[in-house]
XYZ file of C-alpha atoms in Angstrom:
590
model
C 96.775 29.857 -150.820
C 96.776 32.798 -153.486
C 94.153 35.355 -153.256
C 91.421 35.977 -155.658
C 91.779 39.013 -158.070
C 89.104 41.435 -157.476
C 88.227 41.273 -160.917
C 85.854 43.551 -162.737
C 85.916 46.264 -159.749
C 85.248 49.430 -161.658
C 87.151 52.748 -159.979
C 85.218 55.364 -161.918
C 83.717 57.816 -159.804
C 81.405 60.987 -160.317
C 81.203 63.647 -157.989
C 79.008 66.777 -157.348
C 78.971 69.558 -159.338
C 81.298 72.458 -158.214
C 79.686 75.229 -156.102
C 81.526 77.956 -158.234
C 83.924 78.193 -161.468
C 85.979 81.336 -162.084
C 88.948 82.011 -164.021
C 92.152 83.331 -162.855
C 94.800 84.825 -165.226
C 98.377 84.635 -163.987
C 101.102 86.382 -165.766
C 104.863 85.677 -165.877
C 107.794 87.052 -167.134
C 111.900 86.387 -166.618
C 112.312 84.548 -169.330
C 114.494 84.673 -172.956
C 112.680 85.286 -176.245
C 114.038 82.113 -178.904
C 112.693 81.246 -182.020
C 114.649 78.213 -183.880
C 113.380 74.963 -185.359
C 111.195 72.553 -184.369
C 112.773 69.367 -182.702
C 112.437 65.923 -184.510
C 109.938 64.789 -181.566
C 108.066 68.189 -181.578
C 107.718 67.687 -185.458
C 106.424 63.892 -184.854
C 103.758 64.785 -182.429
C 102.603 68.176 -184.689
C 102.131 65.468 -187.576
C 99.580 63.737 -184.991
C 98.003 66.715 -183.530
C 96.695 68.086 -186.494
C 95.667 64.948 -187.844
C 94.439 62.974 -184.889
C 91.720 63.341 -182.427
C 92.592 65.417 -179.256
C 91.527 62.943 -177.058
C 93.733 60.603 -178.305
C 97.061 63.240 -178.732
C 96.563 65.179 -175.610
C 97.564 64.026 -172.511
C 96.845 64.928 -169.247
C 98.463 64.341 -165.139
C 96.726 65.391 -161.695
C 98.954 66.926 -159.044
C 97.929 66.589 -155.533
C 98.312 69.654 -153.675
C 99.483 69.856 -149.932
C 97.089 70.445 -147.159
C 97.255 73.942 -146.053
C 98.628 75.329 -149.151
C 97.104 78.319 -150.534
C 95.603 79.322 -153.850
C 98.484 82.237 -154.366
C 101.027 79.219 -153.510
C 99.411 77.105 -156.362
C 100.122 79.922 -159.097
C 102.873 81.006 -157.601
C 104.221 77.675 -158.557
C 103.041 77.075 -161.727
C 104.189 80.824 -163.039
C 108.139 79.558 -161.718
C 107.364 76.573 -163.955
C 106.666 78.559 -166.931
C 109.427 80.859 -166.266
C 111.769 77.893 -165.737
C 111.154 75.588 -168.537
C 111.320 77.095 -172.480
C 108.940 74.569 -173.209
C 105.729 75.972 -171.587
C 106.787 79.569 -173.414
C 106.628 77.850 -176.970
C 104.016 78.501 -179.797
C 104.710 77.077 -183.256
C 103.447 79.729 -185.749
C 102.507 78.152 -188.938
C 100.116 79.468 -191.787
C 96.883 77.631 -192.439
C 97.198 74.231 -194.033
C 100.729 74.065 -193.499
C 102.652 72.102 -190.569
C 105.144 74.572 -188.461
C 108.771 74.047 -188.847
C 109.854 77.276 -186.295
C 108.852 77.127 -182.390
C 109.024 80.471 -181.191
C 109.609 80.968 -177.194
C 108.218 84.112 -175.370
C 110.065 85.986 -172.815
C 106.618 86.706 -171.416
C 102.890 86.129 -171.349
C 100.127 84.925 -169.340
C 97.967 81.682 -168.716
C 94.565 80.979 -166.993
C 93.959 78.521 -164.226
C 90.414 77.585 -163.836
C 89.035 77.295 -160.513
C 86.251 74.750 -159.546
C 85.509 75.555 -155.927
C 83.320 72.646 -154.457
C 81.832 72.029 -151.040
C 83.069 68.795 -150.708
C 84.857 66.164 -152.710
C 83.184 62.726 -152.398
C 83.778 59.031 -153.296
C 87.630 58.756 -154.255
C 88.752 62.752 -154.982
C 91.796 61.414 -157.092
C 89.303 59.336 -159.836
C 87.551 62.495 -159.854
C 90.392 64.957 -160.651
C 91.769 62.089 -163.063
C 87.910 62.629 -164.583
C 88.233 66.533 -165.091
C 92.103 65.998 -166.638
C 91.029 63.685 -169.089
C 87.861 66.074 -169.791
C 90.030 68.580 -170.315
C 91.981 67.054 -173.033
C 89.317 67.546 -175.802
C 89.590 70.316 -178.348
C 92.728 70.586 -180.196
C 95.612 72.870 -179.106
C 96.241 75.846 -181.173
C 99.574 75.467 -181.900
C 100.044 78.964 -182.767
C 98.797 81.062 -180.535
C 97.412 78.932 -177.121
C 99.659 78.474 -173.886
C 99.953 74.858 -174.164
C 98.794 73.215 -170.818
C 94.629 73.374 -169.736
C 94.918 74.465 -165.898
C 91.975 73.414 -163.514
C 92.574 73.434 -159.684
C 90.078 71.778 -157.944
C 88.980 73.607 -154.435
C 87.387 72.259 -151.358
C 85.442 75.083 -149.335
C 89.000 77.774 -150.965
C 91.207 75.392 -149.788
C 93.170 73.343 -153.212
C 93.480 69.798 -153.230
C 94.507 69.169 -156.620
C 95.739 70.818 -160.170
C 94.233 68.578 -163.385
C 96.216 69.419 -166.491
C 96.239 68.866 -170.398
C 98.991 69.394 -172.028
C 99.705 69.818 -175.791
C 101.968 66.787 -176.898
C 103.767 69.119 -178.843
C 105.469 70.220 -175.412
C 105.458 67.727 -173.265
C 105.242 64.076 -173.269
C 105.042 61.392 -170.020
C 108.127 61.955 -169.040
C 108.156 65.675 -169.076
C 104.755 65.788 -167.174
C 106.492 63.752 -164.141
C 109.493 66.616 -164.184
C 106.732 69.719 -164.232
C 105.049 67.482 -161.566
C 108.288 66.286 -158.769
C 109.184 70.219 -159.107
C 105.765 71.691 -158.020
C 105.803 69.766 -155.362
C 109.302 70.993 -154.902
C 108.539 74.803 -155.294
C 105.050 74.015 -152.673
C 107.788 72.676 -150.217
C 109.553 75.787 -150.161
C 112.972 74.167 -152.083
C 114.674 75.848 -154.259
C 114.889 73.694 -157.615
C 118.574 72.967 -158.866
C 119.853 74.768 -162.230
C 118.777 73.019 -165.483
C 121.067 70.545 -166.694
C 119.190 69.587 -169.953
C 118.694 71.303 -173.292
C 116.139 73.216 -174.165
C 114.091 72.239 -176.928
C 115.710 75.355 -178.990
C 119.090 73.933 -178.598
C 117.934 69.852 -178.362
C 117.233 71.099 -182.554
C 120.296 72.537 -182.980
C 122.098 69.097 -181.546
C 119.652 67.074 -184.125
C 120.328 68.692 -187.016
C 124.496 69.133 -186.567
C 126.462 66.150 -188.961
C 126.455 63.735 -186.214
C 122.757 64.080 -185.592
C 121.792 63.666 -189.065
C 124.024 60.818 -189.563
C 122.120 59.367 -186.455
C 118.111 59.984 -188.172
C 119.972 57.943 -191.226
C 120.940 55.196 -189.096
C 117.616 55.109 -187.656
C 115.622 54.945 -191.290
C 117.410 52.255 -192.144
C 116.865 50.382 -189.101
C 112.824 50.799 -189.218
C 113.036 50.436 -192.423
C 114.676 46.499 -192.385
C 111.749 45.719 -189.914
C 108.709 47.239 -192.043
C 110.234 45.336 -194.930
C 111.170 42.127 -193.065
C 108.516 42.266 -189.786
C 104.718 40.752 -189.123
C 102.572 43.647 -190.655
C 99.999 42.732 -188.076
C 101.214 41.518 -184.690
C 97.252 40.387 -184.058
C 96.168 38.692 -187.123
C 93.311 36.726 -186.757
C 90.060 36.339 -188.247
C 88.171 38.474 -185.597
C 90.906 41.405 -185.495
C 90.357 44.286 -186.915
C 93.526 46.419 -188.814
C 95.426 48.765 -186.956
C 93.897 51.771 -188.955
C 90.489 51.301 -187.293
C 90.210 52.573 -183.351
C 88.120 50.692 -180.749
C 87.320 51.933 -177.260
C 89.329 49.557 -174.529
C 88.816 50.033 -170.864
C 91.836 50.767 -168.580
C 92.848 47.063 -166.912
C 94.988 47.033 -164.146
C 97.093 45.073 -162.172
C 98.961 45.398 -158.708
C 101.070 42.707 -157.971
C 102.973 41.901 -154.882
C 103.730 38.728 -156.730
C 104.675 39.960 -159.968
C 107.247 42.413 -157.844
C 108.985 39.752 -156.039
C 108.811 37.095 -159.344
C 110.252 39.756 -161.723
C 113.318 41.021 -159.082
C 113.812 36.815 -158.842
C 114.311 36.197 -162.157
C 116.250 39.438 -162.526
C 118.331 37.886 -159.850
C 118.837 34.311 -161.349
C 119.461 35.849 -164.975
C 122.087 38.584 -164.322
C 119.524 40.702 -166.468
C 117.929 44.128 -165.416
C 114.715 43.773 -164.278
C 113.682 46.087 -167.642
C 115.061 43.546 -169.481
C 113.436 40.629 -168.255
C 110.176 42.265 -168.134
C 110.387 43.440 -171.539
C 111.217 39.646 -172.927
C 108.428 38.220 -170.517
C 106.199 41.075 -172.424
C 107.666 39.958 -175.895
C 107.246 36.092 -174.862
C 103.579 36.199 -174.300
C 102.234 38.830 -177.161
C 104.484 37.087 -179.683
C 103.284 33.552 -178.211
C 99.288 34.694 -177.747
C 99.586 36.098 -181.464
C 101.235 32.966 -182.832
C 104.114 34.731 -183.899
C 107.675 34.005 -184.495
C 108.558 37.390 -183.658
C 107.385 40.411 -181.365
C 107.217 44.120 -182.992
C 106.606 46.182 -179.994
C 106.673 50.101 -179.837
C 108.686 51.980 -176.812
C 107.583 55.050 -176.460
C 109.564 56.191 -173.758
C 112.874 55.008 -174.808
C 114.855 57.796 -175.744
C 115.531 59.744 -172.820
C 118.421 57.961 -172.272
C 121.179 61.017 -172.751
C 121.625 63.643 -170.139
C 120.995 66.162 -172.721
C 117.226 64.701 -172.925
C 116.875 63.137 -169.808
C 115.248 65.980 -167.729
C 113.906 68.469 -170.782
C 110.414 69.583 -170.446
C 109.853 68.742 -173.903
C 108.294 66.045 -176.225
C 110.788 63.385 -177.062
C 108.251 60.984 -178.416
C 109.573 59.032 -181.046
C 108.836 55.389 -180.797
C 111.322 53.311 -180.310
C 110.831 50.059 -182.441
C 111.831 46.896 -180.979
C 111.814 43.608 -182.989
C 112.757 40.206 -180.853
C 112.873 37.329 -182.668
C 110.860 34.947 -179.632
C 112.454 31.762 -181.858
C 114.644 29.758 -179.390
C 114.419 27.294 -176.440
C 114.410 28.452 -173.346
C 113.289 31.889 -171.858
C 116.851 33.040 -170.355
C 118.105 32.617 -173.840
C 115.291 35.667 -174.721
C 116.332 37.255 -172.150
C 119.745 37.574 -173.822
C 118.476 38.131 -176.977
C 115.745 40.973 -175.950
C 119.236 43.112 -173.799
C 120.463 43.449 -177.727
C 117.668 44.151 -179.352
C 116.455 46.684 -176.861
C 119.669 48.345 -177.332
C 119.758 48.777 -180.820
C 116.316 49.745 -180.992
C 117.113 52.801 -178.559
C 120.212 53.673 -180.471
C 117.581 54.352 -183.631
C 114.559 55.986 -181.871
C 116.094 59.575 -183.075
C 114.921 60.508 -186.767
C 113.222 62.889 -188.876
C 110.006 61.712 -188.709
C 108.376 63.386 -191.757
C 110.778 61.379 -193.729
C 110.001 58.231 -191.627
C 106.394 58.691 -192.637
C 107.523 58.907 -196.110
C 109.538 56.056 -195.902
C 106.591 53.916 -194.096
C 104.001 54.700 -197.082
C 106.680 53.797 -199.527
C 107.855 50.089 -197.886
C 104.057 49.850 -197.294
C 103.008 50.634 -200.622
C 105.511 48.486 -202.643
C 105.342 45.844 -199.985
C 101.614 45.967 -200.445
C 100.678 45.878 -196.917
C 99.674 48.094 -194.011
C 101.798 48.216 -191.039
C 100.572 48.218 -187.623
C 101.351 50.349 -184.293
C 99.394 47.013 -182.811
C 101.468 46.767 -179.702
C 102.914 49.483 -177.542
C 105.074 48.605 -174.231
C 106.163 52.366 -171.707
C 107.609 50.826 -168.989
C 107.403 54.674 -167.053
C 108.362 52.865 -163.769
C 112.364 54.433 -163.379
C 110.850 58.234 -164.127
C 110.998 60.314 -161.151
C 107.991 60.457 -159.857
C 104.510 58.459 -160.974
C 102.937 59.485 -163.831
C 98.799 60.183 -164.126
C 97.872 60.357 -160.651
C 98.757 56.371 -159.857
C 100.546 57.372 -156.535
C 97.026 58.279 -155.303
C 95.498 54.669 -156.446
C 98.393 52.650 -155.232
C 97.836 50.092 -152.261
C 101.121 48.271 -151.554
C 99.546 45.490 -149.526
C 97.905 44.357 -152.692
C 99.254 40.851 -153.419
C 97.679 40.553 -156.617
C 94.509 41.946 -157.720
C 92.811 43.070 -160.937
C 91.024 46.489 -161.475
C 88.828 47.910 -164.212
C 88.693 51.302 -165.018
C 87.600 54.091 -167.297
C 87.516 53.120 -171.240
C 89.028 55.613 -173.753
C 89.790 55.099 -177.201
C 92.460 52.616 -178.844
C 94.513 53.646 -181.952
C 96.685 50.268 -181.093
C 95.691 46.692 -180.294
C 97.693 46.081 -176.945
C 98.458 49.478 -174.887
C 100.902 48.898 -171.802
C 102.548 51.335 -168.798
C 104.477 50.244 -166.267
C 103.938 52.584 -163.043
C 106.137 50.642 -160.797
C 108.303 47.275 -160.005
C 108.596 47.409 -156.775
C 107.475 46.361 -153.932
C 104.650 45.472 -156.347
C 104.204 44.783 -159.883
C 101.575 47.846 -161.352
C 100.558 47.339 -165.320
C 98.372 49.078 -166.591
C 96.444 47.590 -170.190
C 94.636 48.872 -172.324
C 93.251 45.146 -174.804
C 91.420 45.881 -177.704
C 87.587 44.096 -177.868
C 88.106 42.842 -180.838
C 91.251 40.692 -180.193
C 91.088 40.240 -176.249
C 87.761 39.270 -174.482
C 87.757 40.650 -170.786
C 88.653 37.683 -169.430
C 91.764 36.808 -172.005
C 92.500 40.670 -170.852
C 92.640 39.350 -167.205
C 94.324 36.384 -167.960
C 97.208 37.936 -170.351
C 98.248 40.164 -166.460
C 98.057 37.055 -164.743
C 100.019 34.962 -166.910
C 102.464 37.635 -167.467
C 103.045 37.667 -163.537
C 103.125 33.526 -163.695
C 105.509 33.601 -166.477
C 107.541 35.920 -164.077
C 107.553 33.564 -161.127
C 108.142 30.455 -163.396
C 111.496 32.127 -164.332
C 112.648 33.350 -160.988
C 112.244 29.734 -160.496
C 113.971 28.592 -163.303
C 114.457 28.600 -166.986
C 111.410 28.213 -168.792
C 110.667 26.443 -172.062
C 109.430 28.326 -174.343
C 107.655 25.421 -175.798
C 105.538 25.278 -172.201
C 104.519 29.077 -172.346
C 100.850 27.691 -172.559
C 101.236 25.371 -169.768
C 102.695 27.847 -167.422
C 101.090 30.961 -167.985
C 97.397 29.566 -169.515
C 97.846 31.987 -172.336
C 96.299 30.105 -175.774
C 97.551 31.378 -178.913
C 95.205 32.770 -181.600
C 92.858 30.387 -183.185
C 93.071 30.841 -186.728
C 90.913 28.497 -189.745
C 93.124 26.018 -192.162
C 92.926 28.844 -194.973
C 95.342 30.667 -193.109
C 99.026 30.972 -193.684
C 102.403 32.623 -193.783
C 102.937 34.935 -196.717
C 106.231 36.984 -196.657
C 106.256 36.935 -192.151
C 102.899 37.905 -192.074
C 99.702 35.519 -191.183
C 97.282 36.198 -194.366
C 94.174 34.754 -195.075
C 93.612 34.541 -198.876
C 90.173 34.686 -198.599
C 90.125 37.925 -196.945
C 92.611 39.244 -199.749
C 89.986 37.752 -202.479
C 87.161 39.871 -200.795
C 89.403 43.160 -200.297
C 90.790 42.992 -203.979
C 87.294 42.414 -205.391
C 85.977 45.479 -203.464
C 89.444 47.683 -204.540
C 88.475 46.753 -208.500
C 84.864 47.501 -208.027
C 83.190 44.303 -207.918
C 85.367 42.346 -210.702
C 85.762 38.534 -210.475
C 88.539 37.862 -208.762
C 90.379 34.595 -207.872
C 93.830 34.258 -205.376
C 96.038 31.449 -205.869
C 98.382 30.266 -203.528
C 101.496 29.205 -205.178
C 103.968 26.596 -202.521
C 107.626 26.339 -202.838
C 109.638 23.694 -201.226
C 111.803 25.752 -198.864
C 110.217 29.234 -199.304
C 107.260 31.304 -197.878
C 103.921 31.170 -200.308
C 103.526 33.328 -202.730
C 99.946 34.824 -203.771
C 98.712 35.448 -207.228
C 95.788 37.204 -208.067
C 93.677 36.604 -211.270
C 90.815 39.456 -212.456
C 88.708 39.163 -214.995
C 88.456 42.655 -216.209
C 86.221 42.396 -219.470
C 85.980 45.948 -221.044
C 86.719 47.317 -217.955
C 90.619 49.493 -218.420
C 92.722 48.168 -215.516
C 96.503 47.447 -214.878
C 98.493 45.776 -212.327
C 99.169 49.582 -211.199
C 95.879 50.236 -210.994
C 94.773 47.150 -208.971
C 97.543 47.335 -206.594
C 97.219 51.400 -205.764
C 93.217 50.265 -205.647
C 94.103 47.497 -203.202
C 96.910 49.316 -200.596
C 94.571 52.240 -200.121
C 92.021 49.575 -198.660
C 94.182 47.772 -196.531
C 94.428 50.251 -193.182
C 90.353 49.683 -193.048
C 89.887 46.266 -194.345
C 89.884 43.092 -192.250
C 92.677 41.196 -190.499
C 94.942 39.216 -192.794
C 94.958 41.217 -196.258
C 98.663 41.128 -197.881
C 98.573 41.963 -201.119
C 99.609 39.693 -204.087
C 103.022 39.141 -205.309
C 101.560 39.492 -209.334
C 97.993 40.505 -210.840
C 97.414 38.649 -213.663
C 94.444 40.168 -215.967
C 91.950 37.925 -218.061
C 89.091 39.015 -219.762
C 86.287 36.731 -218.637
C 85.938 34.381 -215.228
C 86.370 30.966 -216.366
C 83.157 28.236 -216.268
C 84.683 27.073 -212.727
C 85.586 30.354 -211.417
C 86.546 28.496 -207.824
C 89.380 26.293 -209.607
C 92.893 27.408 -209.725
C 93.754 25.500 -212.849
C 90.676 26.708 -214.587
C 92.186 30.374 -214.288
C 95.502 29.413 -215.374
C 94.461 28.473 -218.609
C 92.735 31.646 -219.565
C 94.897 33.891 -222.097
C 96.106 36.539 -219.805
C 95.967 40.339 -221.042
C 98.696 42.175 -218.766
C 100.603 41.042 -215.690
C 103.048 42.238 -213.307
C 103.395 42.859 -209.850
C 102.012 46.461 -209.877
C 104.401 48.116 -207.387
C 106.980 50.738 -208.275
C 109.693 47.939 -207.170
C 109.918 44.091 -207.983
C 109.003 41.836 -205.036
C-alpha cells in the first residue's frame, strides 16, 4: 500500500524577536590586489542586477554552525574565506548609468557580520534562519563599492547556531555558495583546506577572451540562436498563461521521494544511462507532454561547471545552458538516448558573451516577431558538494514519498526546478506558476514525474501512454488554436494585441493553410488617414508581446486598407479591398 502525501503541509515558521542586534566589523588582509575584466558570467548576472529586482537576483544559503563553537571561531572563518577566495575581494567600479566591464580585487578590507542574539530559537530554527537569509536579500548590491555577501549569525543565549547569507550574484552563484559553505565547516573543524585548484575569476577572463575562448562564445551564438529561430516561443501556451515577461508569486513545492530514488537508479540501471540523464528526459517527457509540445526548451543553469578550471571557483558561472529535446519518438528509452546528445551539446555552448547574446535575442525576436520565453528552468544541484539552501537541515530520509508546501517568492519563469538529491530519496523542489499549474496539477506534475520514473525502471514506456501512466493531462486549448512557425498561437489573441499596438484600428487576421506546411498569418488594418507602415505595425506589435497574453506570434505580412469592409468578420470580404502598402515589416524576409 503507498502512503499518502502530506500534501499542503506548510513549513514556514516565525520566531521571536531577537533579544539584541549589534554589528561586528571584521577585517582581513593576505590577499593580492587584481583588477582585469569582468568574466562572461559576471557580465550576465551585472546585466540582471541592475535591471532586476534584488529579490529575485540575490541569492542567499544558511550555514549551520557546530555546537560549542564560538563567536571568534565564526569570523575567524569567514575572514580565511575572504582571504582565500578573489571572489569575495571583488568590486566592479563603473560610472553611473553605465554597466562595469573591470572587477577590481582588494588585497584588503573589512566586512560586518550582524549579530541577532536571541533567548531561544523556537518551532524549526533552520525555516527561521532560511527566513532571515531570504530577508536579507532585498536591496540591491552596490557593485562598486559594497563587500558582496549580507552576514547575519544568529545566537542562542552567545552561543551561534547558524550564519544566514546574501550574496551578490555577481560573485557567487549555487554552486559557489556550496564551496564557501563545505569549507567553513572545514575551517570550524580545525582542517586545513587544500590549495586552490581553480581559476580565479581574474584569470577565468583571461581564458574567455584568448582565440579559443572566443571561438567557443561564437559557437555558442549560433547554437541559441538556431533554437530562438527554430524553438516553441512559449513552452506554456495556453489560453490562461500569461507571457514570460510578466512575474507571478509561486510557492516553494516539494517533494521527498524514497520512491522516486529507487525508480530513477532502476531505470538508470535498465537504460545504461546516468541517472542525470534519465531524469532530465523524464523532466523533458512530462513538461513537453503537459504543454502539448513536440519539443522541450528547458534552461540549465548549472551546467557549466563542468571543467576543472570552473569546477571549484568561488565565482558566478551562470550562463544558462539551453537544452532543446525534440520529445517526438516512440518509446521513452529512445529519449533517453536522444536527451545524452542534446544535453551535451547544450553544455558545450553555455559559454558566451552574453551582452551580445542579448543582442542577438532582441534581434531573432524582433524579426521573428515573437517573444521568447525563460518558461522552464531545470538545476539538478544534486552532484555539488554539499546541499545547497539549508535542505540538509529539512531532509528526512525515511520519507517514502511525501509532498510539502513552503514559502512563496516571486516567479520570473513558468516552471522553476532544483534537484537537492537522488539518493536514497528523490528531493525536487518546484516552484509552478498560478497561472498555468493549479496546486493540485503542481502536486500531481511531482507525482507523475516519480511514476513516470518507476514505469521505466520497469520497462520502456510509450510515449503515447505518458497520460495513462503518470495522470499528467496536456493543456486544454479552444479549436482557434494552432501551430504557426513551432509555436501554439491563437489568432484571436494576435487580433486583440495588434489592434491595441495600432491604437484601436480595425484589424482582421487571416489564417492562410498550406498542404504540407505550418499556417501562415496575415494581418489586414484598416488605417484610414491614419500614417502607418508594415514597419510601424510590426515595431508597434513586438514591443507588446513580453506583456500581452499567451499565444501572440506576430504575422508573416501586414497588409494596409483604408476602410474595414461591410463584413469586417469575413476573410474574403478583406481580400477584396484595394490594399495601400504591404510587407512583412521586419528588417529580414520571413
Amino acid at each position: 500500500m503507498t502512503p499518502t502525501p502530506a500534501v499542503g503541509k506548510d513549513t514556514m515558521h516565525q520566531n521571536p524577536p531577537p533579544l539584541t542586534t549589534t554589528t561586528v566589523t571584521v577585517a582581513y588582509t593576505g590577499g593580492d590586489e587584481r583588477r582585469g575584466p569582468v568574466t562572461m558570467g559576471q557580465a550576465n548576472m551585472i546585466r540582471c542586477i541592475l535591471r532586476d529586482d534584488p529579490t529575485h537576483i540575490n541569492i542567499h544559503d544558511v550555514w549551520p554552525v557546530p555546537e560549542g563553537t564560538t563567536s571568534v571561531a565564526v569570523t575567524d572563518a569567514l575572514r580565511a574565506l575572504a582571504v582565500r577566495h578573489e571572489g569575495l575581494r571583488t568590486t566592479f567600479p563603473h560610472p553611473p548609468g553605465t554597466a562595469p566591464v573591470d572587477q577590481v580585487v582588494a588585497a584588503e578590507g573589512t566586512f560586518t557580520v550582524t549579530v541577532l542574539d536571541h533567548a531561544e530559537l523556537t518551532g524549526d530554527p533552520a525555516e527561521y534562519a532560511e527566513s532571515v537569509a531570504r530577508a536579507a536579500r532585498a536591496g540591491r548590491f552596490a557593485l562598486e563599492r559594497e563587500f558582496p555577501v549580507r552576514i547575519t549569525l544568529l545566537t542562542v543565549a552567545g552561543q551561534p547556531a547558524y550564519v544566514a547569507l546574501a550574496f551578490s550574484h555577481a560573485v557567487a552563484d549555487g554552486s559557489a555558495m556550496a564551496i564557501l559553505r563545505e569549507e567553513f565547516a572545514e575551517l570550524l573543524a580545525g582542517k586545513e583546506l587544500p590549495g586552490l585548484t581553480s581559476l580565479p575569476p581574474v584569470d577565468l577572463a583571461a581564458v574567455e577572451a584568448s582565440p579559443a575562448g572566443l571561438r567557443k562564445s561564437e559557437a555558442s551564438l549560433r547554437y541559441w540562436e538556431r533554437i530562438l529561430r527554430t524553438g516553441p516561443q512559449e513552452m506554456f501556451a495556453e489560453p490562461r498563461g500569461r507571457r514570460p515577461g510578466t512575474d507571478e508569486e509561486a510557492r516553494q513545492l516539494t517533494l521527498r521521494s524514497r520512491r522516486g530514488g529507487r525508480a530513477l537508479a532502476g531505470a538508470a540501471r535498465r537504460t545504461g544511462h546516468p541517472e542525470a540523464t534519465v531524469l532530465m528526459a523524464a523532466w523533458c517527457a512530462l513538461v513537453a507532454h503537459r504543454a502539448g509540445q513536440d519539443s522541450c526548451v528547458t534552461a540549465v543553469p548549472s551546467a557549466n561547471r563542468f571543467h576543472a578550471r570552473v569546477a571549484r571557483s568561488v565565482t558566478t558561472t551562470s550562463q544558462d545552458a539551453l537544452l532543446h529535446v525534440d520529445v517526438r519518438v516512440e518509446t521513452f528509452d529512445a529519449l533517453v538516448s536522444r536527451t545524452w546528445g542534446a544535453v551535451l551539446n547544450a553544455y558545450r555552448h553555455s559559454q558566451f558573451d552574453s551582452v551580445r547574446l542579448w543582442e542577438m535575442i532582441d534581434r531573432v525576436t524582433a524579426e521573428r516577431g515573437s517573444h521568447f520565453g525563460r518558461d522552464v528552468v531545470f538545476n539538478d544541484v544534486s552532484a555539488l558538494p554539499a546541499p545547497l539552501l539549508g535542505t540538509d537541515a529539512q531532509d528526512r530520509d525515511d520519507a517514502e514519498q511525501e509532498l510539502t508546501w513552503g514559502p512563496p517568492q516571486a516567479l520570473p519563469t513558468r516552471l522553476l526546478a532544483f534537484t537537492y538529491r537522488t539518493a536514497p530519496q528523490l528531493h525536487i523542489s518546484l516552484w509552478a506558476a498560478p497561472s498555468v499549474f493549479t496546486p493540485e496539477e503542481a502536486e500531481g506534475f511531482l507525482t507523475g514525474l516519480v511514476l513516470l520514473l518507476e514505469a521505466a525502471a520497469a520497462g520502456d514506456v510509450p510515449m503515447e501512454a505518458l497520460a495513462e501512466v503518470t495522470g499528467v493531462r496536456p493543456a486544454e486549448r479552444g479549436p482557434d488554436w494552432l501551430r504557426v512557425d513551432g509555436c501554439w498561437v491563437s489568432p484571436d489573441a494576435v487580433r486583440e494585441t495588434l489592434g491595441r499596438a495600432v491604437g484601436g484600428l480595425p484589424v482582421w487576421v487571416q489564417v492562410n493553410e498550406a498542404s504540407g506546411a505550418d499556417p501562415r498569418l496575415t494581418a489586414y488594418i484598416a488605417c484610414g488617414a491614419t500614417p502607418l507602415t508594415p514597419e510601424d505595425a510590426h515595431r508597434a506589435l513586438t514591443a507588446l508581446i513580453p506583456a500581452a497574453g499567451s499565444g501572440v506570434l506576430a504575422p508573416h505580412r501586414y497588409v494596409l486598407v483604408e476602410n474595414p469592409p461591410t463584413e469586417p468578420d469575413r476573410s474574403d470580404a478583406w481580400r477584396r479591398l484595394n490594399t495601400i502598402d504591404e510587407g512583412t515589416g521586419r528588417s529580414r524576409q520571413v
